[in-house]
PDB file of C-alpha atoms in Angstrom:
ATOM      1  CA  MET A1136      27.364  -4.558  25.402  1.00 41.00           C
ATOM      2  CA  ASN A1137      26.701  -1.791  22.864  1.00 43.00           C
ATOM      3  CA  LYS A1138      30.269  -0.678  22.391  1.00 46.00           C
ATOM      4  CA  PRO A1139      30.951   1.094  19.074  1.00 45.00           C
ATOM      5  CA  ILE A1140      32.940  -0.855  16.537  1.00 45.00           C
ATOM      6  CA  HIS A1141      36.576   0.177  16.669  1.00 47.00           C
ATOM      7  CA  THR A1142      38.430   0.914  13.464  1.00 48.00           C
ATOM      8  CA  LEU A1143      42.137   1.684  13.220  1.00 46.00           C
ATOM      9  CA  ARG A1144      41.976   3.860  10.134  1.00 46.00           C
ATOM     10  CA  GLY A1145      39.057   6.073  11.072  1.00 50.00           C
ATOM     11  CA  PRO A1146      35.500   5.961   9.814  1.00 54.00           C
ATOM     12  CA  MET A1147      34.872   3.398   7.085  1.00 56.00           C
ATOM     13  CA  SER A1148      38.190   3.372   5.234  1.00 73.00           C
ATOM     14  CA  LEU A1149      38.047  -0.441   5.450  1.00 88.00           C
ATOM     15  CA  PRO A1150      35.273  -2.857   6.307  1.00 95.00           C
ATOM     16  CA  THR A1151      35.432  -3.947   9.942  1.00 95.00           C
ATOM     17  CA  VAL A1152      34.381  -7.214  11.580  1.00 96.00           C
ATOM     18  CA  HIS A1153      33.956  -7.072  15.359  1.00 95.00           C
ATOM     19  CA  ARG A1154      33.571 -10.223  17.456  1.00 94.00           C
ATOM     20  CA  PRO A1155      32.357  -8.951  20.849  1.00 92.00           C
ATOM     21  CA  VAL A1156      32.339 -11.043  24.007  1.00 87.00           C
ATOM     22  CA  GLY A1157      28.931 -12.216  25.187  1.00 85.00           C
ATOM     23  CA  THR A1158      26.996 -11.984  21.919  1.00 87.00           C
ATOM     24  CA  ALA A1159      26.112 -14.655  19.386  1.00 89.00           C
ATOM     25  CA  ARG A1160      26.613 -12.375  16.376  1.00 95.00           C
ATOM     26  CA  LEU A1161      29.436 -10.612  14.585  1.00 96.00           C
ATOM     27  CA  ARG A1162      29.120  -6.885  13.948  1.00 96.00           C
ATOM     28  CA  ILE A1163      30.172  -5.840  10.462  1.00 96.00           C
ATOM     29  CA  ARG A1164      30.660  -2.352   9.081  1.00 95.00           C
ATOM     30  CA  MET A1165      31.272  -1.916   5.396  1.00 94.00           C
ATOM     31  CA  PRO A1166      30.762   0.733   2.721  1.00 91.00           C
ATOM     32  CA  TYR A1167      27.158   1.077   1.606  1.00 88.00           C
ATOM     33  CA  ALA A1168      25.953  -0.826  -1.440  1.00 89.00           C
ATOM     34  CA  PRO A1169      22.274  -1.326  -2.370  1.00 91.00           C
ATOM     35  CA  ASP A1170      22.829  -5.051  -3.020  1.00 93.00           C
ATOM     36  CA  THR A1171      24.605  -5.890   0.276  1.00 93.00           C
ATOM     37  CA  ARG A1172      21.976  -8.324   1.567  1.00 92.00           C
ATOM     38  CA  ALA A1173      22.016 -10.238  -1.760  1.00 94.00           C
ATOM     39  CA  TRP A1174      25.831 -10.176  -1.718  1.00 94.00           C
ATOM     40  CA  TRP A1175      25.856 -11.783   1.754  1.00 94.00           C
ATOM     41  CA  HIS A1176      23.561 -14.543   0.459  1.00 93.00           C
ATOM     42  CA  ASP A1177      25.823 -15.094  -2.581  1.00 94.00           C
ATOM     43  CA  GLN A1178      28.876 -15.361  -0.336  1.00 93.00           C
ATOM     44  CA  LEU A1179      27.459 -17.377   2.584  1.00 92.00           C
ATOM     45  CA  GLY A1180      24.450 -19.207   1.170  1.00 92.00           C
ATOM     46  CA  ASP A1181      20.695 -18.776   1.303  1.00 89.00           C
ATOM     47  CA  LEU A1182      20.384 -19.908   4.931  1.00 88.00           C
ATOM     48  CA  ILE A1183      22.363 -16.905   6.199  1.00 89.00           C
ATOM     49  CA  ARG A1184      20.335 -14.346   8.145  1.00 91.00           C
ATOM     50  CA  PRO A1185      22.117 -10.982   7.930  1.00 94.00           C
ATOM     51  CA  ALA A1186      20.382  -8.382  10.088  1.00 94.00           C
ATOM     52  CA  TRP A1187      20.861  -4.622   9.947  1.00 94.00           C
ATOM     53  CA  ASN A1188      21.344  -3.107  13.416  1.00 94.00           C
ATOM     54  CA  ARG A1189      19.940   0.419  13.038  1.00 94.00           C
ATOM     55  CA  GLU A1190      21.187   1.620  16.409  1.00 94.00           C
ATOM     56  CA  MET A1191      24.812   0.583  15.817  1.00 92.00           C
ATOM     57  CA  LYS A1192      24.666   1.046  12.024  1.00 93.00           C
ATOM     58  CA  CYS A1193      26.192  -2.326  11.215  1.00 94.00           C
ATOM     59  CA  TRP A1194      25.311  -5.738   9.851  1.00 95.00           C
ATOM     60  CA  GLU A1195      25.023  -8.643  12.285  1.00 96.00           C
ATOM     61  CA  ILE A1196      25.735 -12.241  11.274  1.00 96.00           C
ATOM     62  CA  ALA A1197      26.155 -15.382  13.393  1.00 94.00           C
ATOM     63  CA  ARG A1198      29.646 -15.845  14.875  1.00 92.00           C
ATOM     64  CA  SER A1199      29.920 -19.295  13.302  1.00 91.00           C
ATOM     65  CA  HIS A1200      30.445 -17.565   9.914  1.00 94.00           C
ATOM     66  CA  MET A1201      33.527 -15.605  11.053  1.00 93.00           C
ATOM     67  CA  ARG A1202      36.044 -17.130   8.626  1.00 94.00           C
ATOM     68  CA  GLU A1203      33.746 -16.917   5.604  1.00 95.00           C
ATOM     69  CA  VAL A1204      32.762 -13.306   6.419  1.00 96.00           C
ATOM     70  CA  VAL A1205      36.383 -12.170   6.765  1.00 96.00           C
ATOM     71  CA  GLU A1206      37.498 -13.981   3.592  1.00 95.00           C
ATOM     72  CA  ALA A1207      34.580 -12.580   1.552  1.00 95.00           C
ATOM     73  CA  LEU A1208      35.180  -9.007   2.736  1.00 96.00           C
ATOM     74  CA  ALA A1209      38.941  -9.242   2.121  1.00 95.00           C
ATOM     75  CA  GLU A1210      38.280 -10.556  -1.393  1.00 94.00           C
ATOM     76  CA  ARG A1211      35.768  -7.798  -2.180  1.00 93.00           C
ATOM     77  CA  PHE A1212      37.576  -4.824  -0.591  1.00 93.00           C
ATOM     78  CA  GLY A1213      41.242  -5.931  -0.611  1.00 94.00           C
ATOM     79  CA  ALA A1214      41.502  -5.949   3.194  1.00 95.00           C
ATOM     80  CA  VAL A1215      39.340  -6.100   6.305  1.00 96.00           C
ATOM     81  CA  GLU A1216      40.012  -5.009   9.852  1.00 95.00           C
ATOM     82  CA  VAL A1217      39.091  -7.654  12.432  1.00 95.00           C
ATOM     83  CA  ALA A1218      38.553  -6.733  16.098  1.00 94.00           C
ATOM     84  CA  LEU A1219      38.424  -9.777  18.396  1.00 92.00           C
ATOM     85  CA  ASP A1220      37.380  -9.383  22.030  1.00 91.00           C
ATOM     86  CA  PHE A1221      38.674 -11.863  24.620  1.00 88.00           C
ATOM     87  CA  ARG A1222      37.872 -12.273  28.297  1.00 83.00           C
ATOM     88  CA  ASN A1223      40.820 -11.394  30.471  1.00 80.00           C
ATOM     89  CA  SER A1224      41.257 -11.252  34.225  1.00 78.00           C
ATOM     90  CA  SER A1225      43.808  -9.422  36.315  1.00 77.00           C
ATOM     91  CA  ARG A1226      44.927 -11.008  39.567  1.00 76.00           C
ATOM     92  CA  CYS A1227      46.421  -9.582  42.696  1.00 77.00           C
ATOM     93  CA  ASP A1228      46.402 -10.271  46.427  1.00 78.00           C
ATOM     94  CA  VAL A1229      44.894  -8.378  49.351  1.00 80.00           C
ATOM     95  CA  ARG A1230      48.336  -8.370  51.012  1.00 78.00           C
ATOM     96  CA  CYS A1231      49.706  -6.444  48.030  1.00 76.00           C
ATOM     97  CA  ARG A1232      46.750  -4.069  47.716  1.00 77.00           C
ATOM     98  CA  ASP A1233      46.784  -3.293  51.458  1.00 79.00           C
ATOM     99  CA  ALA A1234      50.590  -3.173  51.764  1.00 74.00           C
ATOM    100  CA  GLU A1235      52.540  -0.363  53.371  1.00 75.00           C
ATOM    101  CA  GLY A1236      56.106   0.036  52.171  1.00 68.00           C
ATOM    102  CA  ASP A1237      57.890  -0.719  48.919  1.00 64.00           C
ATOM    103  CA  ASP A1238      58.452  -4.484  48.998  1.00 63.00           C
ATOM    104  CA  CYS A1239      56.286  -6.326  46.437  1.00 64.00           C
ATOM    105  CA  ASP A1240      56.748  -9.634  44.620  1.00 64.00           C
ATOM    106  CA  CYS A1241      53.119 -10.075  43.539  1.00 68.00           C
ATOM    107  CA  GLN A1242      52.216 -11.042  39.960  1.00 66.00           C
ATOM    108  CA  CYS A1243      50.806  -7.540  39.389  1.00 69.00           C
ATOM    109  CA  LEU A1244      54.470  -6.393  39.309  1.00 67.00           C
ATOM    110  CA  GLY A1245      53.717  -3.677  41.859  1.00 70.00           C
ATOM    111  CA  GLU A1246      51.006  -2.009  39.774  1.00 72.00           C
ATOM    112  CA  ASN A1247      48.423  -2.323  42.571  1.00 70.00           C
ATOM    113  CA  HIS A1248      50.852  -2.158  45.501  1.00 69.00           C
ATOM    114  CA  GLY A1249      49.579  -0.268  48.507  1.00 74.00           C
ATOM    115  CA  GLY A1250      46.284   0.533  46.786  1.00 70.00           C
ATOM    116  CA  ALA A1251      47.973   2.365  43.884  1.00 71.00           C
ATOM    117  CA  ALA A1252      45.288   1.167  41.466  1.00 67.00           C
ATOM    118  CA  TYR A1253      42.404   2.363  43.652  1.00 64.00           C
ATOM    119  CA  TRP A1254      40.045   2.597  40.647  1.00 68.00           C
ATOM    120  CA  ARG A1255      40.089  -1.119  39.908  1.00 73.00           C
ATOM    121  CA  ALA A1256      36.965  -3.168  40.593  1.00 77.00           C
ATOM    122  CA  TRP A1257      38.527  -6.052  42.519  1.00 77.00           C
ATOM    123  CA  ILE A1258      36.467  -9.071  43.491  1.00 81.00           C
ATOM    124  CA  GLN A1259      37.873 -11.083  46.373  1.00 83.00           C
ATOM    125  CA  VAL A1260      37.850 -14.828  45.717  1.00 85.00           C
ATOM    126  CA  GLY A1261      39.147 -16.992  48.521  1.00 85.00           C
ATOM    127  CA  GLU A1262      41.004 -15.671  51.541  1.00 87.00           C
ATOM    128  CA  THR A1263      43.483 -13.349  49.833  1.00 83.00           C
ATOM    129  CA  THR A1264      43.120 -13.562  46.042  1.00 83.00           C
ATOM    130  CA  LEU A1265      41.703 -10.580  44.159  1.00 79.00           C
ATOM    131  CA  VAL A1266      40.385 -10.831  40.589  1.00 83.00           C
ATOM    132  CA  GLU A1267      39.294  -8.090  38.217  1.00 81.00           C
ATOM    133  CA  PRO A1268      37.368  -9.392  35.188  1.00 82.00           C
ATOM    134  CA  GLY A1269      37.970  -7.564  31.960  1.00 82.00           C
ATOM    135  CA  ILE A1270      38.005  -7.684  28.176  1.00 84.00           C
ATOM    136  CA  VAL A1271      40.996  -7.310  25.884  1.00 83.00           C
ATOM    137  CA  GLN A1272      40.653  -6.494  22.200  1.00 90.00           C
ATOM    138  CA  ARG A1273      43.056  -7.728  19.539  1.00 90.00           C
ATOM    139  CA  ILE A1274      42.937  -6.004  16.157  1.00 92.00           C
ATOM    140  CA  LEU A1275      44.137  -7.701  12.969  1.00 92.00           C
ATOM    141  CA  LEU A1276      44.345  -6.612   9.348  1.00 93.00           C
ATOM    142  CA  VAL A1277      43.421  -9.426   6.965  1.00 94.00           C
ATOM    143  CA  GLU A1278      44.333  -8.875   3.323  1.00 93.00           C
ATOM    144  CA  ARG A1279      43.126 -10.530   0.122  1.00 88.00           C
ATOM    145  CA  ARG A1280      44.995 -13.700  -0.806  1.00 80.00           C
ATOM    146  CA  ARG A1281      47.632 -13.156  -3.428  1.00 79.00           C
ATOM    147  CA  ARG A1282      47.187 -15.213  -6.538  1.00 71.00           C
TER     148      ARG A1282
END
């Protein structure tokens, strides 16, 4: 998934850490500095393998270093924006989707009633259950610890 890294405050006002679903690496955008690779090694140790992704214009580091990466960036820049992707599924029922009339007590709260959400990519699992896989992104601002 080569989705661009989201940032709340526009291009590069804060460093951004993105944890996408389905990849083993974090994507990190930060202001340019000629010593960035050495800085990563100072912060995370000599075994770290930061890689520059030319296509996406970001650093990539193993997901297992998430906490250390966020803390180091917050310490250096005062704050860091963290975008976390999570798997999420919507559920409905064929009886709701195919309904005629206004009566609906499905867990979709009527959003898909009578085929109203025709654009959704439902997958039927079982006799009547519909599932739409998706991804939800939560964005956090992590600030430097106060001393």
